[in-house]
Amino acid sequence: MYYDQWHPDASMDLIRSKGITHVILSFMLSHHLNNETFDPLWTDDEPGHKWHVSALKSLKVNCPDVQVSLAVGGWNDDPEIGWRKTIESDASLSLFVQNLHRVLYGDFPIFENHQFDGVDIDWEYPGGNTVDYKSNPQAADRLLCETDGYVKLLQAIHADLSPDGKHLSIAVPGRPSDMLVFEDSAKAKTIFDSVDFVNLMTYDLYNRRDNITAHHSSVEGTLATANAYLEKGLLSGKINLGFALYAKWAHVSGICTQLGGLGCDTFALEDSQGADTLQSGSMTFEMKNTLDVPQSFSVPDGGRCGPGTGAKCSPGFCCSSKGWCGDTPEHCGYGRCNPPYSGSDSCQGPDLWKSWKAALADPIDDGHAGGYTYFDPTDALFWTWDPIKYVQLKIDHIVKDKCLGGAMAWSFGEENASLPDHISALSTGIQNIDLTGCKRLTPSTNPSSISQVDQPTGVVVNVNSGSEPLQPSPSKESPPDGGIVNLVVTLTADFTPPPVVTIVTWITQVG
């Protein structure tokens, strides 16, 4: 499961009780690994440093059977000082791999002999559509260098890690417009051959680069993404289907009369430079986001405020969606400010938390596409998210029927340990899949040509090269050698996983 520094209080009991086998710590920024000198004391508090080491040690002590990977990149990773510098020469690529090796193998005293079990590369997205696609557009030859460099990067990391059984995974886009590096079939094959598993970001299918409302993680959209990668030659057993532990919202412009708010125009969600206009965002499934506003408030402790703390900021200061008092646009701007917990008249925009509770109370169920939506006419807010029943449907009719390797989710702390509805649904669904008769889909197998009778009844993961399909397991209790049922951050069935497994959960949000 993805475990990020913005939600650092993951429950070790929940990890153990839900059968999670892999946790991915997110994110180390790629530019850290481009430096000639690497901070041996890990004193830098920037994401990718001290927190990741502390989390690694805690997981290794409290959950010794869980494999822990490090995610490098993320949506906010600056590609100009990061990935593009990494691939600009053979020397820079070699330096990156050397530094990554030192980190993964715990080559610093602060690690206290603990090591990561693998790495997850999250370059969003080689070949174009990076976070700076408007502010720093790349010429065609540089975009070609990105796709070539991405392939070389994965090959180099694979060559470095595979002898010791450490695994390499990648997070890949769910939107066809972002699958640029996979348009060349030869490059796609080399990429797929270089990695142990692939995490499909089958969420944020609707994001701030759109101007008409749509589902962000529907069953229909998720299936289309899975089919797209199968058609590109990715072995089904290497695929982990992505799940989001959050809803998305957007500010609708003009009149919206469509049921549930689908297909309505929005205000510009990005500006001319590709920056967030704060007219859209996300809401996690944490219980605090549905709590009633208290009758009285406390004074912020260390600047903390909002639901769950009961603290209200002083006049002139706003309580941000992240729960901090301040007076910047990230605190007071549209969609970033929590009015009941902010100083008088300091907030801009609506009470998102009030609107979210209304959405949960009266959602529109789109049974055709498979997803929930809601339109708040008072504040002109559109909402889109997955209810439990569509999580279950995705497991039954995509993970199972397509014989995928497993499932992943972003991110662990976005649902409470005391009421992990979506995590529980993922865990139960994956662990109940029967391995018997599972057919591996290879590039030569047309997924759409497989009849319902031939559909697999279980899921296994190929932990080898992925070039050969695994044979069906005779029973759930006796999985094939090297096979494992995976789930959120990799959930496993009721057997002990082999030492070299793969699977992940995660991914970043665009807007």
Short mmCIF file of C-alpha atoms in Angstrom, two decimals:
data_model
loop_
_atom_site.label_atom_id
_atom_site.label_comp_id
_atom_site.label_asym_id
_atom_site.label_seq_id
_atom_site.Cartn_x
_atom_site.Cartn_y
_atom_site.Cartn_z
CA MET A 1 0.00 0.00 0.00
CA TYR A 2 1.24 3.49 -0.59
CA TYR A 3 2.24 5.18 2.62
CA ASP A 4 2.99 8.89 2.21
CA GLN A 5 4.60 11.56 4.35
CA TRP A 6 1.42 13.65 4.30
CA HIS A 7 -0.42 10.91 6.22
CA PRO A 8 2.41 9.56 8.38
CA ASP A 9 0.42 7.76 11.07
CA ALA A 10 -0.27 4.38 9.47
CA SER A 11 -1.59 1.65 11.75
CA MET A 12 0.81 -1.28 12.06
CA ASP A 13 -2.09 -3.37 13.38
CA LEU A 14 -4.10 -2.62 10.24
CA ILE A 15 -1.17 -3.59 8.01
CA ARG A 16 -0.92 -6.94 9.78
CA SER A 17 -4.65 -7.63 10.05
CA LYS A 18 -5.44 -6.90 6.38
CA GLY A 19 -2.72 -9.14 5.01
CA ILE A 20 -0.77 -6.33 3.40
CA THR A 21 2.47 -7.69 2.01
CA HIS A 22 4.03 -4.60 0.41
CA VAL A 23 4.21 -0.99 1.55
CA ILE A 24 5.63 1.76 -0.65
CA LEU A 25 6.98 4.86 1.06
CA SER A 26 6.30 7.97 -1.02
CA PHE A 27 8.12 10.06 -2.22
CA MET A 28 11.82 10.68 -2.55
CA LEU A 29 12.30 13.44 -5.11
CA SER A 30 14.44 12.34 -8.03
CA HIS A 31 16.85 15.27 -7.90
CA HIS A 32 18.26 14.03 -4.57
CA LEU A 33 19.76 11.08 -6.40
CA ASN A 34 21.51 13.30 -8.96
CA ASN A 35 23.91 14.82 -6.42
CA GLU A 36 27.62 14.02 -6.42
CA THR A 37 27.56 14.24 -2.62
CA PHE A 38 24.81 12.59 -0.62
CA ASP A 39 23.94 13.74 2.90
CA PRO A 40 25.21 10.83 5.04
CA LEU A 41 23.27 11.96 8.11
CA TRP A 42 19.98 12.42 6.26
CA THR A 43 19.42 15.74 8.00
CA ASP A 44 17.35 17.19 5.16
CA ASP A 45 13.68 17.19 6.15
CA GLU A 46 12.53 17.59 2.55
CA PRO A 47 10.30 14.69 1.44
CA GLY A 48 12.47 11.72 0.62
CA HIS A 49 14.75 11.91 3.57
CA LYS A 50 14.46 11.40 7.31
CA TRP A 51 10.77 10.38 7.45
CA HIS A 52 11.31 7.55 4.99
CA VAL A 53 14.13 6.10 7.06
CA SER A 54 12.06 6.29 10.25
CA ALA A 55 9.07 4.66 8.54
CA LEU A 56 11.27 1.91 7.07
CA LYS A 57 12.72 1.03 10.48
CA SER A 58 9.28 1.05 12.12
CA LEU A 59 7.83 -1.26 9.47
CA LYS A 60 10.77 -3.66 9.62
CA VAL A 61 10.45 -3.92 13.41
CA ASN A 62 6.66 -4.07 13.70
CA CYS A 63 5.78 -5.83 10.43
CA PRO A 64 8.82 -8.00 9.61
CA ASP A 65 6.98 -10.01 6.94
CA VAL A 66 6.03 -6.89 4.96
CA GLN A 67 8.21 -5.85 2.04
CA VAL A 68 8.99 -2.14 1.95
CA SER A 69 9.79 -0.19 -1.22
CA LEU A 70 10.80 3.41 -1.78
CA ALA A 71 8.85 5.46 -4.33
CA VAL A 72 10.89 8.00 -6.29
CA GLY A 73 9.24 10.86 -8.15
CA GLY A 74 5.60 11.83 -7.83
CA TRP A 75 3.45 14.46 -9.48
CA ASN A 76 5.21 17.43 -7.87
CA ASP A 77 8.71 16.19 -8.71
CA ASP A 78 10.41 18.87 -10.83
CA PRO A 79 11.54 17.01 -13.98
CA GLU A 80 14.00 19.71 -15.01
CA ILE A 81 16.31 19.21 -12.02
CA GLY A 82 15.26 15.60 -11.54
CA TRP A 83 14.56 13.05 -14.26
CA ARG A 84 15.85 15.08 -17.21
CA LYS A 85 19.16 15.62 -15.46
CA THR A 86 19.28 11.93 -14.58
CA ILE A 87 19.15 10.81 -18.20
CA GLU A 88 21.22 13.55 -19.85
CA SER A 89 24.33 11.33 -20.08
CA ASP A 90 25.63 7.87 -19.27
CA ALA A 91 27.57 9.40 -16.37
CA SER A 92 24.52 11.09 -14.84
CA LEU A 93 22.47 7.91 -15.21
CA SER A 94 25.20 5.89 -13.53
CA LEU A 95 25.40 8.39 -10.66
CA PHE A 96 21.63 8.15 -10.10
CA VAL A 97 21.72 4.35 -9.99
CA GLN A 98 24.71 4.38 -7.63
CA ASN A 99 22.98 6.77 -5.23
CA LEU A 100 19.74 4.79 -5.42
CA HIS A 101 21.69 1.62 -4.64
CA ARG A 102 23.16 3.21 -1.50
CA VAL A 103 19.71 4.27 -0.31
CA LEU A 104 17.97 0.96 -0.99
CA TYR A 105 20.76 -1.03 0.65
CA GLY A 106 20.83 1.25 3.71
CA ASP A 107 24.41 2.37 3.21
CA PHE A 108 24.16 5.00 5.97
CA PRO A 109 24.43 4.66 9.78
CA ILE A 110 20.94 6.12 10.27
CA PHE A 111 19.44 3.01 8.63
CA GLU A 112 20.73 0.78 11.45
CA ASN A 113 21.28 -2.11 9.00
CA HIS A 114 17.73 -1.98 7.59
CA GLN A 115 17.22 -2.13 3.81
CA PHE A 116 14.45 -1.42 1.34
CA ASP A 117 13.14 -4.42 -0.60
CA GLY A 118 12.63 -2.54 -3.84
CA VAL A 119 11.95 0.74 -5.61
CA ASP A 120 8.91 2.18 -7.37
CA ILE A 121 9.66 4.67 -10.16
CA ASP A 122 6.97 7.31 -10.61
CA TRP A 123 8.00 9.58 -13.45
CA GLU A 124 4.88 11.50 -14.49
CA TYR A 125 5.13 11.33 -17.50
CA PRO A 126 8.09 10.66 -19.80
CA GLY A 127 7.54 11.92 -23.32
CA GLY A 128 5.37 14.89 -22.33
CA ASN A 129 2.53 15.91 -20.00
CA THR A 130 4.84 16.45 -17.04
CA VAL A 131 3.93 18.98 -14.35
CA ASP A 132 5.75 21.68 -16.38
CA TYR A 133 4.19 20.82 -19.74
CA LYS A 134 2.91 24.40 -20.17
CA SER A 135 5.51 26.41 -18.27
CA ASN A 136 8.47 24.60 -19.83
CA PRO A 137 7.33 22.82 -23.01
CA GLN A 138 9.89 20.46 -24.51
CA ALA A 139 10.87 20.22 -28.17
CA ALA A 140 10.15 16.98 -30.01
CA ASP A 141 13.78 15.83 -29.87
CA ARG A 142 13.89 16.32 -26.09
CA LEU A 143 10.66 14.39 -25.66
CA LEU A 144 12.23 11.55 -27.63
CA CYS A 145 15.23 11.74 -25.30
CA GLU A 146 12.86 11.40 -22.35
CA THR A 147 11.28 8.19 -23.62
CA ASP A 148 14.66 6.72 -24.60
CA GLY A 149 16.12 7.77 -21.26
CA TYR A 150 13.23 6.26 -19.32
CA VAL A 151 13.87 2.89 -20.95
CA LYS A 152 17.61 3.06 -20.20
CA LEU A 153 16.91 4.12 -16.60
CA LEU A 154 14.70 1.11 -15.92
CA GLN A 155 17.15 -1.27 -17.57
CA ALA A 156 19.99 0.09 -15.44
CA ILE A 157 18.03 -0.15 -12.18
CA HIS A 158 16.86 -3.66 -13.03
CA ALA A 159 20.42 -4.79 -13.76
CA ASP A 160 21.58 -3.37 -10.43
CA LEU A 161 18.80 -4.78 -8.22
CA SER A 162 17.78 -8.11 -9.74
CA PRO A 163 20.86 -10.13 -8.67
CA ASP A 164 19.87 -9.60 -5.03
CA GLY A 165 16.15 -10.20 -5.55
CA LYS A 166 15.12 -6.60 -4.95
CA HIS A 167 12.15 -5.64 -7.08
CA LEU A 168 11.50 -2.79 -9.48
CA SER A 169 8.02 -1.45 -10.16
CA ILE A 170 6.65 1.53 -12.06
CA ALA A 171 3.54 3.64 -11.67
CA VAL A 172 1.90 4.31 -15.03
CA PRO A 173 -0.87 6.68 -16.16
CA GLY A 174 -4.50 5.71 -16.47
CA ARG A 175 -5.34 8.31 -19.12
CA PRO A 176 -4.56 7.35 -22.75
CA SER A 177 -3.24 10.86 -23.48
CA ASP A 178 -0.47 10.31 -20.93
CA MET A 179 0.67 6.87 -22.16
CA LEU A 180 3.21 8.49 -24.47
CA VAL A 181 6.20 6.32 -23.63
CA PHE A 182 4.24 3.18 -24.51
CA GLU A 183 3.25 4.28 -28.03
CA ASP A 184 6.39 2.64 -29.43
CA SER A 185 5.78 -1.11 -29.12
CA ALA A 186 9.50 -1.95 -28.93
CA LYS A 187 10.03 0.49 -26.06
CA ALA A 188 6.92 -0.77 -24.32
CA LYS A 189 8.18 -4.36 -24.47
CA THR A 190 11.59 -3.37 -23.10
CA ILE A 191 9.95 -1.47 -20.25
CA PHE A 192 7.61 -4.32 -19.36
CA ASP A 193 10.47 -6.83 -19.48
CA SER A 194 12.56 -4.67 -17.13
CA VAL A 195 10.06 -4.42 -14.28
CA ASP A 196 8.56 -6.89 -11.83
CA PHE A 197 5.13 -5.30 -11.75
CA VAL A 198 3.23 -2.28 -13.03
CA ASN A 199 0.89 -0.14 -10.95
CA LEU A 200 -1.97 1.25 -13.03
CA MET A 201 -3.10 4.66 -11.84
CA THR A 202 -6.71 3.87 -12.60
CA TYR A 203 -7.94 6.98 -10.83
CA ASP A 204 -7.66 10.69 -11.57
CA LEU A 205 -8.98 9.68 -14.98
CA TYR A 206 -10.77 13.00 -14.64
CA ASN A 207 -8.46 15.74 -13.38
CA ARG A 208 -7.63 19.42 -13.56
CA ARG A 209 -6.58 19.20 -17.21
CA ASP A 210 -10.23 18.61 -18.13
CA ASN A 211 -12.95 21.23 -18.44
CA ILE A 212 -16.02 18.98 -18.48
CA THR A 213 -17.00 16.89 -15.46
CA ALA A 214 -16.60 13.10 -15.61
CA HIS A 215 -15.94 10.08 -13.38
CA HIS A 216 -12.41 9.94 -12.00
CA SER A 217 -12.31 6.19 -11.26
CA SER A 218 -15.34 4.45 -12.73
CA VAL A 219 -15.50 0.73 -13.44
CA GLU A 220 -15.84 1.52 -17.14
CA GLY A 221 -12.80 3.81 -17.19
CA THR A 222 -10.74 1.42 -15.10
CA LEU A 223 -11.50 -1.49 -17.42
CA ALA A 224 -10.55 0.60 -20.46
CA THR A 225 -7.16 1.38 -18.92
CA ALA A 226 -6.48 -2.26 -18.05
CA ASN A 227 -7.39 -3.32 -21.58
CA ALA A 228 -5.15 -0.61 -23.05
CA TYR A 229 -2.07 -1.99 -21.30
CA LEU A 230 -2.95 -5.59 -22.14
CA GLU A 231 -3.19 -4.56 -25.79
CA LYS A 232 0.22 -2.90 -25.50
CA GLY A 233 1.68 -6.28 -24.56
CA LEU A 234 1.87 -6.06 -20.77
CA LEU A 235 1.44 -9.50 -19.18
CA SER A 236 -1.69 -9.57 -17.06
CA GLY A 237 0.16 -11.06 -14.09
CA LYS A 238 2.34 -7.97 -13.82
CA ILE A 239 -0.62 -5.60 -13.53
CA ASN A 240 -1.81 -4.15 -10.22
CA LEU A 241 -5.13 -2.36 -10.54
CA GLY A 242 -5.23 1.02 -8.80
CA PHE A 243 -7.84 2.17 -6.29
CA ALA A 244 -8.31 5.66 -4.82
CA LEU A 245 -9.09 6.29 -1.15
CA TYR A 246 -10.44 9.74 -1.94
CA ALA A 247 -13.10 11.59 -3.93
CA LYS A 248 -12.49 14.40 -6.42
CA TRP A 249 -14.41 17.65 -6.76
CA ALA A 250 -14.54 20.54 -9.25
CA HIS A 251 -16.16 23.98 -9.44
CA VAL A 252 -18.86 23.97 -12.12
CA SER A 253 -19.49 27.08 -14.23
CA GLY A 254 -22.84 28.11 -15.65
CA ILE A 255 -26.00 26.05 -15.46
CA CYS A 256 -25.70 22.32 -14.82
CA THR A 257 -28.89 20.29 -15.16
CA GLN A 258 -27.43 16.85 -15.88
CA LEU A 259 -28.18 14.14 -13.36
CA GLY A 260 -25.33 13.91 -10.88
CA GLY A 261 -23.49 16.77 -12.56
CA LEU A 262 -21.84 14.66 -15.27
CA GLY A 263 -20.92 16.43 -18.51
CA CYS A 264 -21.03 19.98 -17.14
CA ASP A 265 -18.55 22.76 -17.86
CA THR A 266 -16.14 23.79 -15.14
CA PHE A 267 -14.12 26.90 -14.46
CA ALA A 268 -10.52 26.72 -15.67
CA LEU A 269 -8.85 24.22 -13.36
CA GLU A 270 -5.35 25.10 -14.63
CA ASP A 271 -3.95 28.49 -15.63
CA SER A 272 -1.98 29.29 -18.78
CA GLN A 273 1.20 27.93 -17.17
CA GLY A 274 -0.40 24.70 -16.02
CA ALA A 275 -0.62 25.75 -12.37
CA ASP A 276 -3.54 24.79 -10.14
CA THR A 277 -6.25 27.47 -10.03
CA LEU A 278 -7.61 25.93 -6.79
CA GLN A 279 -10.97 25.34 -8.49
CA SER A 280 -10.72 21.57 -8.03
CA GLY A 281 -9.24 19.10 -5.61
CA SER A 282 -9.76 15.94 -3.59
CA MET A 283 -11.33 14.82 -0.31
CA THR A 284 -9.98 11.76 1.49
CA PHE A 285 -12.20 9.09 3.02
CA GLU A 286 -10.92 9.93 6.51
CA MET A 287 -13.64 10.05 9.16
CA LYS A 288 -12.57 13.54 10.27
CA ASN A 289 -13.91 14.91 6.98
CA THR A 290 -17.46 13.92 7.91
CA LEU A 291 -17.47 15.04 11.56
CA ASP A 292 -20.03 17.58 12.76
CA VAL A 293 -18.67 21.02 13.59
CA PRO A 294 -18.25 21.32 17.39
CA GLN A 295 -20.25 23.82 19.45
CA SER A 296 -17.07 25.28 20.91
CA PHE A 297 -13.47 25.37 19.70
CA SER A 298 -10.03 25.03 21.23
CA VAL A 299 -6.90 27.08 20.53
CA PRO A 300 -4.61 25.64 17.82
CA ASP A 301 -1.69 23.67 19.20
CA GLY A 302 1.38 24.35 17.08
CA GLY A 303 -0.79 25.79 14.32
CA ARG A 304 -2.91 22.66 13.89
CA CYS A 305 -6.63 23.18 13.27
CA GLY A 306 -9.72 21.66 11.70
CA PRO A 307 -11.76 18.47 12.04
CA GLY A 308 -10.29 16.00 14.45
CA THR A 309 -8.52 18.71 16.46
CA GLY A 310 -11.49 20.91 17.35
CA ALA A 311 -9.20 23.93 17.02
CA LYS A 312 -10.09 27.20 15.26
CA CYS A 313 -7.61 29.72 13.86
CA SER A 314 -7.52 33.28 15.17
CA PRO A 315 -9.11 36.16 13.17
CA GLY A 316 -7.36 36.83 9.88
CA PHE A 317 -6.05 33.29 9.59
CA CYS A 318 -7.54 30.34 7.72
CA CYS A 319 -7.60 26.64 8.46
CA SER A 320 -6.32 24.88 5.35
CA SER A 321 -7.59 21.58 3.99
CA LYS A 322 -4.39 20.05 5.39
CA GLY A 323 -5.24 21.28 8.90
CA TRP A 324 -2.84 24.21 9.38
CA CYS A 325 -3.51 27.86 10.24
CA GLY A 326 -2.12 30.45 7.82
CA ASP A 327 -2.96 33.38 5.57
CA THR A 328 -1.69 32.27 2.14
CA PRO A 329 -3.83 31.21 -0.85
CA GLU A 330 -3.13 27.59 0.13
CA HIS A 331 -4.84 28.36 3.44
CA CYS A 332 -7.51 30.89 2.46
CA GLY A 333 -8.06 30.24 -1.25
CA TYR A 334 -11.06 28.69 -2.93
CA GLY A 335 -11.41 25.04 -2.01
CA ARG A 336 -8.49 25.15 0.40
CA CYS A 337 -10.13 26.82 3.39
CA ASN A 338 -12.34 25.20 6.04
CA PRO A 339 -14.75 28.01 7.04
CA PRO A 340 -15.98 26.83 10.48
CA TYR A 341 -12.39 26.43 11.70
CA SER A 342 -11.07 29.71 10.23
CA GLY A 343 -10.98 33.25 11.59
CA SER A 344 -13.96 35.47 10.82
CA ASP A 345 -14.42 36.43 7.15
CA SER A 346 -11.03 35.03 6.19
CA CYS A 347 -12.11 32.16 3.92
CA GLN A 348 -12.72 32.32 0.19
CA GLY A 349 -15.08 29.84 -1.42
CA PRO A 350 -17.49 27.21 -0.11
CA ASP A 351 -17.49 24.81 2.82
CA LEU A 352 -16.25 21.70 1.02
CA TRP A 353 -16.77 19.50 4.05
CA LYS A 354 -20.44 20.44 4.28
CA SER A 355 -20.85 19.73 0.56
CA TRP A 356 -19.03 16.38 0.87
CA LYS A 357 -21.37 15.25 3.64
CA ALA A 358 -24.32 16.16 1.41
CA ALA A 359 -22.78 14.11 -1.41
CA LEU A 360 -22.39 11.07 0.83
CA ALA A 361 -25.98 11.40 2.00
CA ASP A 362 -27.54 11.59 -1.46
CA PRO A 363 -25.22 10.26 -4.21
CA ILE A 364 -26.24 9.54 -7.78
CA ASP A 365 -25.38 5.98 -8.77
CA ASP A 366 -24.29 5.74 -12.40
CA GLY A 367 -24.90 2.04 -12.92
CA HIS A 368 -23.79 2.20 -16.56
CA ALA A 369 -20.27 3.56 -15.99
CA GLY A 370 -19.97 2.24 -12.45
CA GLY A 371 -19.37 5.16 -10.12
CA TYR A 372 -20.97 7.68 -7.77
CA THR A 373 -21.36 11.39 -8.49
CA TYR A 374 -23.12 14.33 -6.88
CA PHE A 375 -23.85 17.91 -7.86
CA ASP A 376 -24.21 20.55 -5.16
CA PRO A 377 -26.35 23.30 -6.74
CA THR A 378 -25.79 25.71 -3.85
CA ASP A 379 -22.03 25.92 -4.30
CA ALA A 380 -21.86 24.54 -7.88
CA LEU A 381 -19.61 21.66 -6.82
CA PHE A 382 -19.28 18.35 -8.66
CA TRP A 383 -18.15 15.22 -6.81
CA THR A 384 -16.95 11.83 -8.12
CA TRP A 385 -15.84 8.74 -6.16
CA ASP A 386 -15.97 4.94 -5.75
CA PRO A 387 -18.39 3.38 -3.26
CA ILE A 388 -17.62 -0.02 -1.76
CA LYS A 389 -19.83 -1.91 -4.21
CA TYR A 390 -17.81 -0.71 -7.20
CA VAL A 391 -14.56 -1.64 -5.47
CA GLN A 392 -15.96 -5.15 -5.21
CA LEU A 393 -17.14 -5.09 -8.84
CA LYS A 394 -13.67 -4.09 -10.06
CA ILE A 395 -12.10 -6.99 -8.19
CA ASP A 396 -14.63 -9.50 -9.51
CA HIS A 397 -14.84 -8.33 -13.11
CA ILE A 398 -11.43 -6.79 -13.79
CA VAL A 399 -8.81 -8.21 -11.42
CA LYS A 400 -10.36 -11.69 -11.50
CA ASP A 401 -11.79 -11.85 -15.01
CA LYS A 402 -8.67 -10.36 -16.61
CA CYS A 403 -6.44 -12.48 -14.38
CA LEU A 404 -4.47 -9.49 -13.17
CA GLY A 405 -1.64 -9.73 -10.69
CA GLY A 406 -3.35 -7.83 -7.89
CA ALA A 407 -4.40 -4.41 -6.67
CA MET A 408 -2.88 -1.26 -5.23
CA ALA A 409 -4.21 1.88 -3.59
CA TRP A 410 -3.32 5.50 -2.83
CA SER A 411 -2.89 5.98 0.00
CA PHE A 412 -2.83 4.30 3.38
CA GLY A 413 -3.62 7.24 5.66
CA GLU A 414 -6.51 8.46 3.54
CA GLU A 415 -8.89 6.07 5.28
CA ASN A 416 -9.13 5.60 9.04
CA ALA A 417 -7.69 2.50 10.68
CA SER A 418 -10.81 2.33 12.86
CA LEU A 419 -13.15 2.18 9.84
CA PRO A 420 -11.17 1.08 6.76
CA ASP A 421 -14.17 0.29 4.54
CA HIS A 422 -12.40 0.45 1.18
CA ILE A 423 -9.23 -1.24 2.43
CA SER A 424 -11.33 -4.01 3.98
CA ALA A 425 -13.27 -4.47 0.73
CA LEU A 426 -10.01 -4.75 -1.20
CA SER A 427 -8.53 -7.18 1.29
CA THR A 428 -11.59 -9.41 1.40
CA GLY A 429 -12.08 -9.33 -2.36
CA ILE A 430 -8.50 -10.24 -3.21
CA GLN A 431 -8.17 -12.91 -0.55
CA ASN A 432 -11.38 -14.58 -1.71
CA ILE A 433 -10.19 -14.99 -5.29
CA ASP A 434 -9.64 -18.63 -6.13
CA LEU A 435 -6.42 -19.34 -8.03
CA THR A 436 -7.74 -22.47 -9.69
CA GLY A 437 -7.92 -22.26 -13.47
CA CYS A 438 -6.36 -18.83 -13.79
CA LYS A 439 -5.23 -18.31 -17.37
CA ARG A 440 -2.33 -15.97 -17.98
CA LEU A 441 -2.87 -13.45 -20.73
CA THR A 442 0.16 -12.98 -22.97
CA PRO A 443 0.73 -10.39 -25.68
CA SER A 444 -0.43 -12.95 -28.24
CA THR A 445 -3.72 -13.45 -26.43
CA ASN A 446 -6.51 -11.07 -27.31
CA PRO A 447 -8.24 -10.34 -23.96
CA SER A 448 -11.55 -9.62 -25.67
CA SER A 449 -11.53 -13.02 -27.37
CA ILE A 450 -11.59 -14.98 -24.12
CA SER A 451 -15.03 -16.36 -23.47
CA GLN A 452 -16.79 -16.17 -20.12
CA VAL A 453 -16.23 -19.90 -19.67
CA ASP A 454 -12.50 -19.39 -20.07
CA GLN A 455 -12.28 -16.50 -17.63
CA PRO A 456 -9.83 -17.14 -14.79
CA THR A 457 -11.10 -17.93 -11.34
CA GLY A 458 -8.09 -16.59 -9.52
CA VAL A 459 -5.08 -14.34 -9.61
CA VAL A 460 -1.41 -15.15 -9.51
CA VAL A 461 1.62 -12.94 -9.84
CA ASN A 462 4.56 -13.79 -12.01
CA VAL A 463 7.61 -12.94 -9.94
CA ASN A 464 9.99 -14.09 -12.63
CA SER A 465 10.81 -12.27 -15.87
CA GLY A 466 7.20 -12.19 -16.98
CA SER A 467 8.08 -13.71 -20.33
CA GLU A 468 6.31 -16.99 -19.61
CA PRO A 469 2.77 -17.40 -18.29
CA LEU A 470 2.38 -19.14 -14.96
CA GLN A 471 0.49 -22.39 -14.76
CA PRO A 472 -2.79 -22.53 -12.84
CA SER A 473 -2.62 -23.48 -9.21
CA PRO A 474 -4.46 -26.66 -8.18
CA SER A 475 -6.06 -24.89 -5.24
CA LYS A 476 -6.13 -21.68 -3.26
CA GLU A 477 -4.20 -23.35 -0.45
CA SER A 478 -1.51 -24.56 -2.84
CA PRO A 479 -0.43 -21.66 -5.05
CA PRO A 480 2.00 -22.17 -7.91
CA ASP A 481 5.66 -21.73 -7.12
CA GLY A 482 6.31 -18.01 -7.09
CA GLY A 483 2.62 -17.13 -7.20
CA ILE A 484 0.72 -14.97 -4.77
CA VAL A 485 -2.58 -13.19 -4.54
CA ASN A 486 -2.01 -9.52 -3.99
CA LEU A 487 -3.94 -6.55 -2.86
CA VAL A 488 -3.69 -3.08 -1.61
CA VAL A 489 -0.15 -2.39 -1.15
CA THR A 490 -0.37 -5.92 -1.88
CA LEU A 491 -2.69 -8.02 0.02
CA THR A 492 -2.09 -11.68 0.11
CA ALA A 493 -4.34 -14.68 0.46
CA ASP A 494 -4.27 -16.97 3.47
CA PHE A 495 -0.89 -18.46 2.73
CA THR A 496 2.61 -17.23 3.45
CA PRO A 497 4.09 -15.31 0.52
CA PRO A 498 7.37 -16.42 -1.00
CA PRO A 499 10.44 -14.30 -0.33
CA VAL A 500 10.50 -12.66 -3.75
CA VAL A 501 7.14 -11.14 -4.38
CA THR A 502 6.00 -8.05 -6.12
CA ILE A 503 3.22 -5.64 -5.76
CA VAL A 504 2.42 -2.22 -4.74
CA THR A 505 -0.10 0.39 -4.22
CA TRP A 506 -0.02 4.01 -4.73
CA ILE A 507 0.09 6.94 -7.03
CA THR A 508 -0.14 10.63 -7.15
CA GLN A 509 -3.00 12.92 -7.89
CA VAL A 510 -3.11 15.46 -10.69
CA GLY A 511 -5.19 18.27 -9.33
#
